[in-house]
XYZ file of C-alpha atoms in Angstrom:
702
model
C 1.380 -31.634 -1.868
C 0.365 -28.167 -3.006
C -0.031 -27.086 0.629
C 3.466 -28.288 1.439
C 5.052 -26.597 -1.590
C 3.192 -23.382 -0.726
C 4.557 -23.453 2.822
C 8.095 -24.050 1.564
C 7.888 -21.247 -0.991
C 6.378 -18.741 1.414
C 8.753 -19.817 4.171
C 11.668 -19.113 1.874
C 10.251 -15.654 1.250
C 9.862 -15.103 4.993
C 13.520 -15.927 5.603
C 14.782 -13.681 2.813
C 16.934 -10.739 3.941
C 16.195 -7.591 1.975
C 18.447 -4.595 1.403
C 15.981 -1.941 2.489
C 16.735 0.669 5.120
C 15.059 3.710 6.567
C 16.521 7.189 6.084
C 19.797 7.509 8.077
C 18.603 10.729 9.709
C 15.403 9.023 10.894
C 17.384 6.096 12.316
C 19.742 8.506 14.054
C 16.825 10.322 15.713
C 15.341 7.051 16.965
C 18.710 5.920 18.338
C 19.218 9.296 20.022
C 15.855 8.987 21.785
C 16.742 5.516 23.138
C 20.162 6.805 24.191
C 18.633 9.730 26.094
C 16.186 7.395 27.827
C 19.012 5.069 28.826
C 21.147 7.923 30.135
C 18.158 9.200 32.115
C 17.868 5.818 33.830
C 21.579 5.865 34.680
C 21.435 9.377 36.100
C 18.434 8.511 38.272
C 19.969 5.156 39.246
C 16.552 3.641 38.576
C 16.657 0.524 36.371
C 12.862 0.431 35.976
C 12.754 4.077 34.864
C 15.553 3.519 32.357
C 14.027 0.306 31.002
C 10.484 1.643 30.612
C 11.663 4.951 29.116
C 13.806 2.942 26.689
C 10.838 0.735 25.773
C 8.678 3.813 25.159
C 11.376 5.457 23.060
C 12.022 2.243 21.135
C 8.392 1.434 20.251
C 7.638 5.050 19.370
C 10.856 5.222 17.335
C 9.802 2.145 15.355
C 6.487 3.877 14.660
C 8.332 6.831 13.111
C 10.380 4.544 10.824
C 7.490 2.469 9.416
C 6.617 4.112 6.071
C 6.107 7.676 7.355
C 3.444 9.526 5.352
C 2.884 12.541 7.562
C 5.355 15.013 9.015
C 7.831 13.250 11.386
C 6.662 15.341 14.345
C 3.030 14.445 13.636
C 3.905 10.755 13.295
C 5.912 10.784 16.514
C 3.267 12.697 18.465
C 0.446 10.413 17.313
C 2.461 7.300 18.139
C 3.507 8.722 21.519
C -0.062 9.625 22.484
C -1.452 6.221 21.434
C 1.276 4.156 23.117
C 1.218 6.168 26.350
C -2.582 6.009 26.533
C -2.709 2.240 26.125
C 0.041 1.839 28.737
C -2.053 3.806 31.237
C -5.147 1.747 30.405
C -3.175 -1.455 30.871
C -2.040 -0.309 34.311
C -5.609 0.554 35.341
C -6.966 -2.911 34.465
C -4.025 -4.759 36.002
C -5.200 -7.603 38.192
C -8.687 -7.624 36.641
C -8.358 -10.410 34.112
C -11.808 -10.163 32.551
C -11.516 -6.374 32.113
C -8.050 -6.694 30.606
C -9.090 -9.404 28.124
C -12.168 -7.412 27.116
C -10.115 -4.257 26.598
C -7.461 -6.237 24.720
C -10.078 -7.678 22.369
C -11.580 -4.259 21.672
C -8.143 -2.737 21.050
C -7.162 -5.594 18.716
C -10.438 -5.211 16.789
C -9.798 -1.472 16.382
C -6.276 -2.245 15.202
C -7.631 -4.644 12.594
C -10.014 -1.976 11.300
C -7.149 0.539 11.252
C -5.536 -1.763 8.680
C -7.968 -0.125 6.229
C -5.551 2.795 5.992
C -2.642 0.612 4.906
C -0.036 -1.831 6.166
C 2.001 0.838 7.965
C -1.039 2.163 9.816
C -1.991 -1.355 10.857
C 1.492 -2.014 12.229
C 1.426 1.257 14.180
C -1.893 0.177 15.667
C -0.320 -3.116 16.769
C 2.585 -1.243 18.348
C 0.163 0.903 20.325
C -1.639 -2.168 21.707
C 1.704 -3.510 22.975
C 1.672 -0.745 25.599
C -1.571 -2.196 26.965
C 0.023 -5.648 27.296
C 3.240 -4.434 28.908
C 1.746 -2.664 31.909
C -1.166 -5.082 32.343
C 1.115 -8.137 32.300
C 4.462 -7.027 33.712
C 3.463 -4.500 36.395
C 3.404 -5.871 39.962
C 0.403 -3.685 40.818
C -1.780 -0.801 39.674
C 0.398 1.885 41.261
C 3.599 0.365 39.897
C 1.918 0.020 36.526
C 1.048 3.715 36.465
C 4.652 4.531 37.338
C 5.800 2.330 34.453
C 3.313 4.036 32.138
C 4.672 7.420 33.241
C 8.220 6.464 32.320
C 6.984 5.000 29.042
C 5.368 8.366 28.314
C 8.677 10.088 29.083
C 10.425 7.844 26.535
C 7.825 8.540 23.863
C 8.125 12.263 24.607
C 11.855 12.061 23.917
C 11.071 10.700 20.443
C 8.853 13.716 19.777
C 11.573 16.090 21.015
C 14.323 14.622 18.827
C 12.151 15.117 15.740
C 12.504 18.870 16.313
C 16.290 18.743 15.950
C 18.088 19.535 12.659
C 18.622 18.564 9.897
C 15.065 19.110 8.729
C 15.169 18.214 5.027
C 12.804 19.603 2.398
C 9.265 20.573 3.268
C 6.597 17.953 2.498
C 9.234 15.214 2.560
C 6.770 12.291 2.550
C 4.809 13.778 -0.349
C 8.031 14.391 -2.262
C 9.141 10.796 -1.785
C 5.830 9.481 -3.084
C 5.847 11.789 -6.124
C 9.486 10.974 -6.812
C 8.628 7.267 -6.794
C 5.682 7.963 -9.113
C 7.802 9.746 -11.720
C 10.491 7.097 -11.388
C 7.892 4.425 -12.160
C 6.766 6.423 -15.209
C 10.372 6.614 -16.392
C 10.734 2.843 -16.091
C 7.377 2.166 -17.746
C 8.127 4.457 -20.692
C 11.007 2.227 -21.827
C 9.591 -1.110 -20.615
C 9.028 -3.780 -23.251
C 5.530 -4.493 -21.944
C 3.016 -1.660 -22.542
C 1.022 -2.958 -19.551
C 3.690 -1.430 -17.295
C 1.903 1.890 -17.782
C -1.170 0.401 -16.121
C 0.451 0.036 -12.693
C -1.695 1.921 -10.198
C 0.197 1.590 -6.895
C 2.497 4.648 -7.345
C -0.480 6.852 -8.263
C -2.472 5.616 -5.279
C 0.429 6.202 -2.885
C 1.033 9.735 -4.207
C -2.655 10.642 -3.973
C -2.899 9.297 -0.437
C 0.129 11.205 0.820
C -1.028 14.482 -0.733
C -4.502 13.814 0.576
C -3.104 13.803 4.127
C -1.963 17.415 3.942
C -4.138 19.761 6.034
C -6.037 22.478 4.200
C -3.880 25.331 5.506
C -0.667 23.862 4.050
C -2.025 22.893 0.627
C -1.458 26.258 -1.107
C 2.276 25.968 -0.441
C 2.189 22.452 -1.920
C 0.337 23.536 -5.049
C 3.225 22.563 -7.319
C 3.150 19.029 -5.887
C -0.567 18.722 -6.573
C 0.086 19.953 -10.096
C 2.804 17.331 -10.540
C 0.332 14.618 -9.620
C -2.065 15.857 -12.283
C 0.720 16.056 -14.859
C 1.794 12.506 -14.020
C -1.676 11.269 -14.974
C -1.604 13.236 -18.230
C 1.903 11.984 -19.034
C 0.738 8.410 -18.469
C -2.126 8.942 -20.909
C 0.191 10.514 -23.483
C 2.599 7.599 -23.123
C -0.331 5.225 -23.661
C -1.189 7.045 -26.870
C 2.398 6.955 -28.137
C 3.032 3.342 -27.147
C -0.201 1.913 -28.548
C -1.242 4.036 -31.502
C 1.583 6.082 -32.979
C 4.071 4.859 -35.645
C 7.052 3.025 -34.190
C 9.697 4.949 -36.207
C 11.848 6.939 -33.803
C 9.672 6.081 -30.838
C 12.314 4.123 -28.952
C 14.821 6.985 -28.915
C 12.114 9.475 -28.002
C 10.791 7.295 -25.189
C 14.322 6.883 -23.852
C 14.681 10.676 -23.848
C 11.322 10.949 -22.079
C 12.590 8.511 -19.451
C 15.615 10.785 -18.872
C 13.355 13.794 -18.362
C 11.066 11.865 -16.040
C 14.061 10.665 -14.030
C 15.250 14.267 -13.656
C 11.806 15.333 -12.464
C 11.825 12.461 -9.975
C 15.180 13.487 -8.498
C 14.207 17.165 -8.332
C 10.920 16.498 -6.579
C 12.282 13.908 -4.142
C 15.315 15.946 -3.063
C 13.807 19.437 -3.183
C 16.877 20.582 -5.123
C 16.990 21.448 -8.792
C 18.358 18.936 -11.313
C 18.647 19.475 -15.045
C 18.139 16.870 -17.718
C 20.461 16.655 -20.672
C 19.774 19.254 -23.359
C 20.011 16.530 -25.968
C 16.982 14.773 -24.484
C 14.839 17.901 -24.728
C 16.001 18.635 -28.264
C 15.281 15.081 -29.358
C 11.753 15.232 -27.955
C 11.033 18.559 -29.641
C 12.281 17.403 -33.034
C 10.370 14.122 -32.684
C 7.124 15.937 -31.851
C 7.657 18.319 -34.784
C 8.301 15.450 -37.207
C 5.098 13.666 -36.115
C 2.411 16.362 -36.024
C -0.132 14.195 -34.239
C -1.605 14.494 -30.798
C 0.371 11.824 -28.898
C 3.949 13.120 -29.397
C 2.875 16.749 -29.086
C 0.999 16.098 -25.861
C 3.863 14.083 -24.388
C 6.473 16.768 -25.160
C 4.225 19.507 -23.775
C 3.445 17.566 -20.609
C 7.092 16.804 -19.972
C 7.936 20.512 -20.261
C 5.150 21.340 -17.829
C 6.335 18.671 -15.376
C 9.882 20.064 -15.470
C 8.563 23.549 -14.774
C 6.435 22.348 -11.869
C 9.358 20.360 -10.463
C 11.527 23.487 -10.482
C 8.693 25.443 -8.880
C 8.354 22.848 -6.141
C 11.854 23.663 -4.909
C 10.681 27.168 -3.929
C 7.750 27.196 -1.507
C 7.011 30.841 -2.278
C 5.910 29.930 -5.804
C 3.391 27.338 -4.720
C 0.422 29.568 -4.014
C 0.370 31.141 -7.500
C -0.526 27.841 -9.197
C -3.978 26.410 -9.804
C -3.519 22.660 -9.360
C -7.160 21.910 -8.596
C -7.805 21.944 -12.342
C -5.215 19.190 -12.751
C -6.326 17.022 -9.833
C -10.126 17.336 -9.578
C -11.526 17.082 -6.083
C -8.178 16.539 -4.370
C -6.711 19.991 -3.819
C -9.831 21.143 -1.958
C -10.835 17.714 -0.757
C -12.546 16.438 2.365
C -10.590 16.875 5.623
C -8.524 13.792 6.390
C -10.308 13.019 9.679
C -13.725 12.838 8.004
C -12.276 10.867 5.091
C -10.607 8.388 7.461
C -13.833 7.912 9.394
C -15.704 7.319 6.150
C -13.199 4.713 4.960
C -13.302 2.817 8.247
C -17.099 3.037 8.445
C -17.315 1.497 4.979
C -15.599 -1.644 6.341
C -18.188 -2.229 9.064
C -19.987 -4.999 7.199
C -19.602 -8.768 7.569
C -18.622 -9.236 3.901
C -15.600 -6.941 4.208
C -12.234 -8.788 4.399
C -10.925 -6.058 6.699
C -13.880 -6.480 9.072
C -13.375 -10.240 9.131
C -9.672 -9.716 9.758
C -10.453 -7.362 12.658
C -12.776 -9.875 14.302
C -10.288 -12.680 13.711
C -7.459 -10.588 15.154
C -9.456 -9.731 18.280
C -10.290 -13.376 18.951
C -6.761 -14.577 18.168
C -5.046 -12.064 20.446
C -7.330 -12.844 23.384
C -6.852 -16.584 22.896
C -3.084 -16.055 22.596
C -3.043 -14.098 25.851
C -4.911 -16.876 27.642
C -2.587 -19.526 26.185
C 0.467 -17.450 27.070
C -0.665 -17.072 30.653
C -1.300 -20.808 30.858
C 2.164 -21.794 29.634
C 4.064 -18.704 30.776
C 6.144 -20.642 33.291
C 7.695 -23.119 30.829
C 8.791 -25.247 33.762
C 10.407 -22.360 35.606
C 12.206 -20.880 32.594
C 9.619 -18.255 31.736
C 7.657 -15.514 33.459
C 4.669 -17.263 34.999
C 1.144 -15.817 34.559
C 2.275 -13.486 31.765
C 1.191 -14.126 28.185
C 1.971 -10.871 26.442
C 4.811 -12.301 24.343
C 2.570 -14.944 22.761
C -0.204 -12.401 22.235
C 1.967 -9.699 20.665
C 3.547 -12.271 18.326
C 0.112 -13.441 17.183
C -0.983 -9.844 16.658
C 2.110 -8.892 14.636
C 2.058 -12.066 12.515
C -1.651 -12.293 11.664
C -2.344 -10.338 8.450
C -5.380 -10.231 6.160
C -3.443 -12.244 3.527
C -2.307 -15.849 3.726
C 1.098 -15.271 2.150
C 2.026 -12.404 4.469
C 0.824 -14.293 7.548
C 2.800 -17.464 6.844
C 5.924 -15.582 5.704
C 5.929 -13.435 8.840
C 5.369 -16.513 10.995
C 8.406 -18.266 9.508
C 10.643 -15.214 9.698
C 9.571 -14.118 13.161
C 9.889 -17.594 14.673
C 13.336 -18.164 13.160
C 14.527 -14.725 14.248
C 13.248 -15.287 17.782
C 15.126 -18.567 18.097
C 18.361 -16.973 16.909
C 17.704 -13.950 19.113
C 17.145 -16.246 22.086
C 20.534 -17.868 21.478
C 22.230 -14.472 21.288
C 20.364 -13.143 24.351
C 21.341 -16.237 26.336
C 24.985 -15.795 25.343
C 24.913 -12.137 26.364
C 23.343 -12.996 29.722
C 26.260 -15.215 30.755
C 28.809 -12.507 31.711
C 28.257 -10.004 34.494
C 27.396 -6.525 33.215
C 28.002 -3.275 35.013
C 25.197 -0.651 34.826
C 27.194 1.327 32.257
C 27.943 -1.732 30.144
C 24.333 -2.834 30.320
C 23.172 0.583 29.152
C 25.711 0.723 26.311
C 24.859 -2.751 25.023
C 21.117 -2.101 25.168
C 21.585 0.994 22.990
C 23.693 -1.004 20.519
C 21.033 -3.729 20.273
C 18.284 -1.140 19.814
C 20.325 0.463 17.046
C 20.686 -2.881 15.283
C 16.902 -3.316 15.469
C 16.304 0.107 13.932
C 18.791 -0.510 11.131
C 17.311 -3.913 10.212
C 13.690 -2.826 10.596
C 12.938 -3.085 6.852
C 15.247 -5.969 5.976
C 12.742 -8.695 6.841
C 11.272 -10.446 9.860
C 14.285 -12.710 10.346
C 16.880 -10.002 10.945
C 14.493 -7.640 12.700
C 13.258 -10.190 15.203
C 16.759 -11.490 15.855
C 17.887 -8.118 17.188
C 14.522 -7.189 18.638
C 14.295 -10.382 20.690
C 17.870 -9.995 21.855
C 17.330 -6.395 22.944
C 14.024 -6.771 24.749
C 14.974 -10.048 26.462
C 18.365 -8.706 27.491
C 16.840 -5.487 28.829
C 13.844 -6.916 30.684
C 15.699 -9.897 32.099
C 18.533 -7.855 33.509
C 16.196 -5.251 34.952
C 14.038 -7.930 36.559
C 16.975 -9.987 37.715
C 15.780 -13.039 35.820
C 18.123 -15.950 35.035
C 19.664 -16.292 31.591
C 17.710 -19.419 30.497
C 14.519 -17.347 30.419
C 15.694 -16.152 26.986
C 14.633 -19.550 25.647
C 11.132 -19.032 26.990
C 10.726 -15.886 24.896
C 11.760 -17.797 21.762
C 9.296 -20.554 22.596
C 6.534 -17.996 23.174
C 7.231 -16.513 19.749
C 7.027 -19.898 18.045
C 3.716 -20.615 19.790
C 2.308 -17.198 18.890
C 3.353 -17.506 15.249
C 1.895 -21.012 14.952
C -1.332 -19.827 16.567
C -1.630 -16.957 14.060
C -1.320 -19.360 11.117
C -3.784 -21.794 12.706
C -6.366 -19.067 13.329
C -6.028 -17.891 9.724
C -6.603 -21.420 8.420
C -9.636 -21.894 10.677
C -11.218 -18.640 9.483
C -9.414 -17.663 6.267
C -9.739 -14.608 4.079
C -8.475 -16.013 0.784
C -7.436 -13.386 -1.732
C -8.369 -15.697 -4.611
C -11.992 -15.667 -3.480
C -12.041 -11.876 -3.668
C -11.035 -11.804 -7.338
C -14.494 -12.559 -8.842
C -16.179 -9.849 -6.781
C -13.489 -7.257 -7.497
C -13.508 -8.099 -11.202
C -17.303 -7.826 -11.323
C -17.218 -4.464 -9.556
C -14.520 -3.175 -11.922
C -16.605 -4.309 -14.921
C -19.610 -2.452 -13.549
C -17.506 0.716 -13.500
C -16.466 0.057 -17.111
C -20.143 -0.461 -17.910
C -20.605 3.217 -17.051
C -17.258 4.589 -18.256
C -16.952 3.137 -21.773
C -20.502 4.058 -22.902
C -19.947 7.563 -21.505
C -16.774 7.875 -23.587
C -18.428 6.596 -26.764
C -21.300 9.026 -26.224
C -18.695 11.790 -26.061
C -17.924 11.308 -29.764
C -21.436 12.445 -30.707
C -20.573 16.112 -30.233
C -17.920 18.388 -28.761
C -18.391 18.453 -25.001
C -20.980 15.679 -25.026
C -19.011 13.669 -22.462
C -19.335 14.678 -18.809
C -15.684 15.289 -17.932
C -16.333 15.324 -14.182
C -18.156 11.992 -14.367
C -15.409 10.506 -16.544
C -12.711 11.613 -14.078
C -14.674 10.173 -11.148
C -15.154 6.859 -12.955
C -11.487 6.741 -13.921
C -10.512 7.256 -10.286
C -12.831 4.481 -9.138
C -11.585 2.221 -11.915
C -7.974 2.826 -10.861
C -8.754 2.022 -7.238
C -10.536 -1.212 -8.083
C -7.816 -2.214 -10.525
C -5.249 -1.717 -7.771
C -7.254 -3.928 -5.394
C -7.715 -6.531 -8.131
C -4.010 -6.579 -8.979
C -3.075 -6.977 -5.309
C -5.576 -9.817 -4.881
C -4.212 -11.632 -7.942
C -0.635 -11.278 -6.711
C -1.532 -12.515 -3.231
C -3.534 -15.434 -4.616
C -0.390 -16.942 -6.165
C 0.928 -17.649 -2.667
C -2.209 -19.513 -1.667
C -2.087 -23.302 -1.765
C -5.279 -24.266 -3.623
C -6.452 -22.991 -6.988
C -9.998 -24.264 -6.364
C -10.627 -21.199 -4.218
C -10.972 -19.193 -7.434
C -12.843 -20.096 -10.642
C -9.681 -19.423 -12.673
C -6.220 -20.929 -12.575
C -3.111 -18.937 -11.719
C -2.240 -18.512 -15.400
C -5.760 -17.338 -16.145
C -5.599 -14.831 -13.300
C -2.462 -13.355 -14.833
C -4.255 -13.157 -18.178
C -7.167 -11.372 -16.515
C -4.839 -8.886 -14.862
C -3.122 -8.120 -18.183
C -6.408 -7.882 -20.079
C -7.918 -5.582 -17.463
C -4.934 -3.252 -17.929
C -5.448 -3.408 -21.700
C -9.117 -2.437 -21.406
C -8.151 0.394 -19.061
C -5.578 1.575 -21.606
C -8.207 1.575 -24.341
C -10.484 3.676 -22.135
C -7.587 6.087 -21.636
C -7.097 6.443 -25.382
C -10.813 6.925 -26.006
C -10.863 9.689 -23.427
C -7.724 11.389 -24.690
C -9.014 11.489 -28.261
C -12.494 12.859 -27.578
C -13.474 15.381 -30.285
C -12.307 18.947 -29.794
C -13.785 20.381 -32.998
C -17.040 19.626 -34.854
C -14.995 17.996 -37.618
C -13.726 15.399 -35.134
C -17.147 14.108 -34.082
C -18.238 10.583 -34.991
C -21.899 10.375 -33.913
C -22.233 6.897 -35.436
C -20.299 5.453 -32.470
C -23.293 6.006 -30.224
C -24.833 2.941 -31.853
C -22.274 0.871 -29.952
C -23.386 2.151 -26.551
C -26.293 -0.265 -26.057
C -24.486 -3.441 -27.260
C -21.453 -2.557 -25.154
C -23.604 -1.842 -22.111
C -25.475 -5.141 -22.471
C -22.258 -7.104 -22.916
C -20.457 -5.510 -19.951
C -23.508 -6.032 -17.745
C -23.609 -9.718 -18.643
C -19.838 -9.981 -18.264
C -19.974 -8.510 -14.753
C -22.586 -11.068 -13.758
C -20.498 -13.834 -15.311
C -17.389 -12.700 -13.404
C -19.400 -12.875 -10.179
C -20.572 -16.391 -11.057
C -24.214 -15.486 -11.557
C -24.359 -16.631 -15.195
C -22.225 -17.657 -18.147
C -21.238 -15.514 -21.090
C -20.219 -16.598 -24.573
C -17.406 -14.776 -26.384
C -18.096 -13.251 -29.792
C -21.431 -11.519 -29.252
C -19.870 -8.065 -28.946
C -17.613 -8.736 -31.934
C -20.596 -9.678 -34.113
C -22.456 -6.529 -33.073
C -19.396 -4.409 -33.855
C -18.812 -6.027 -37.243
C -22.428 -5.432 -38.128
C -22.097 -1.812 -37.075
C -18.945 -1.154 -39.122
C -20.447 -2.814 -42.213
C -23.618 -0.779 -41.868
C -21.971 2.577 -41.077
C -19.303 2.481 -43.776
C -16.808 4.294 -41.548
C -13.158 4.222 -42.692
C -10.428 2.363 -40.875
C -7.703 5.015 -41.279
C -5.894 6.871 -38.558
C -5.336 10.620 -38.531
C -4.871 13.350 -41.030
C -1.832 15.606 -41.198
C -3.205 18.113 -38.725
C -3.582 15.484 -36.052
C -7.337 15.927 -35.580
C -9.415 12.940 -34.594
C -11.011 11.442 -37.694
C -13.606 8.749 -38.092
C -10.833 6.286 -38.902
C -9.038 6.974 -35.643
C -12.274 6.649 -33.674
C -13.072 3.334 -35.336
C -9.530 2.084 -34.699
C -9.830 2.916 -31.005
C -13.265 1.297 -30.830
C -11.909 -1.812 -32.543
C -9.088 -2.060 -30.016
C -11.595 -1.669 -27.183
C -13.856 -4.400 -28.571
C -10.849 -6.705 -29.059
C -9.720 -6.114 -25.464
C -13.208 -6.738 -24.040
C -13.631 -9.895 -26.135
C -10.235 -11.223 -24.964
C -11.279 -10.628 -21.357
C -14.624 -12.296 -22.073
C -12.900 -15.402 -23.387
C -10.756 -15.700 -20.271
C -13.688 -15.141 -17.908
C -15.721 -17.739 -19.792
C -12.908 -20.313 -19.466
C -13.672 -21.013 -15.820
C -11.808 -24.167 -14.864
C -14.531 -25.226 -12.408
C -18.208 -25.498 -13.358
C -19.719 -24.605 -10.000
C -20.947 -21.082 -9.347
C -18.931 -18.653 -7.247
C -20.823 -15.926 -5.414
C -19.250 -12.474 -5.423
C -18.141 -10.998 -2.111
């Protein structure tokens, strides 16, 4: 019953139509490239040239619209080179079935590994492999296949050319979009009712990744953007301090004013044009910080002023190289070149325990099997294209994802869209079309595909199936009923993708214990390091703390994603905790991370702020977190309360006060004890949830 309800729920998600569109200028460039390719075919009076150039322009255009992180010209050139290369390889192995299947498997495996870099990169890899299938399956011979590959390369070249046309937009557009989204998320979190909203890591990860892609020679001009990333982290920490530790009087109005300032920064950075926040918001923040002479409000007001200044500086590229953002974003401004970093990330997945590696192997096997099945049933009783299985194979490749929910949702949406697209393609094949009418309608259908690219698989595949079937069938002179064969191939490919996933699954719920254990091992190093920092000014290793915070944020992002994806999976027994417990774990992990943030932000800055007694907690905390990590991985059990008893004994023995801060805002023993108490409470709450495993058997960590 749970399997059936899961399929219904995910299927409903797969059929949902979203209101998400690419930038109009990007859509216009992609449409222009397809239009130029179509016109070229008309001028040459060569239907094959026009069709293949249109296919090259279309696939490459889709690659430029899928979450662009690099410069549009770089995206287009990379997509054009990859798609053209695979088309040539497909032509060279045409007629040699074993060589084609071997090459297809290798390419699919590489595409699965490329998924390490993100969903968009994985989809671009799938699009590139389509070129291999087209020329290997559709070409009548090697020579004709090379001719087709040449025209495909011409179409992809047109996409690169149109990226050079105005309007150009602000420099570092992808980085600006990511930073704008980051500051917008901070604005929303600052006024959210749940303090855990400040623990969301995805916007920070996306902003770091996009800035990380910038080549070394262009980073000085983007210095203000790097500085904004550093300020965003400091603003998040200041908001944590205000939300969790400062008096509530006047906080709501001040946080609303902070949200206005953050929204202004977001608009300025994203657009590259200056925007000003209301003067009343700035005045309110200043008066609020002056009325509460403690660190949280003062830090927040100062950081917001700095962010506004950096946002204004980012609108003028000439001011970028006078800043020193490497102090704000350690290790990123002068980081490792992106090629070496990419190779390192992919190399780290080359192990059998990695979900990405398992997905890559599964994808390679599934695509080869789908190609064989497609070739076996390609005729469909005379309605299809006999001995060609690329449609089944490409559907399987585009549907099969590392996650169960995404795979099933895409299967539902893609199959339904293909059926509707087959109906529309069949209807359009009934009348006789002149060459000019055929060209005009193909451009219109391609435009509809570009516009609906991000609205969901249903709408996208409806127009995509209609366009490609209409184009290929008319060029090849195939009868109208063959449109139904393409819909049937899509249904078979989607069903095969789901079946292959179920045969060799990568359940997100099973990843949760391992990710949680790894995150706890990072806390086992971070929290004792922070407590040791209260022994003396400068006792904490700031570089080590920043590195551990970065690793903690990455693991927390992976853990959050795994918990979210596990809710779509049909059986709770795949994880030692129920769905409600997983949500508790996610919230409690964010709470512990927030406590670590506060401990780090309030490290002593003067000898009067030191609390050397806190070092007594290092060993008990280390022992507890070590045991808790093993318990999360299923290696042993852990009983709640041990850390609380050790802490109570410590506070009774030390005689430290339980106050907060003095009038000057310095960190006192009372504040340090309050932060330590909150940390112990958060760890004990997480311990209780981990200990409440709803199944007694042991679960090995991945």
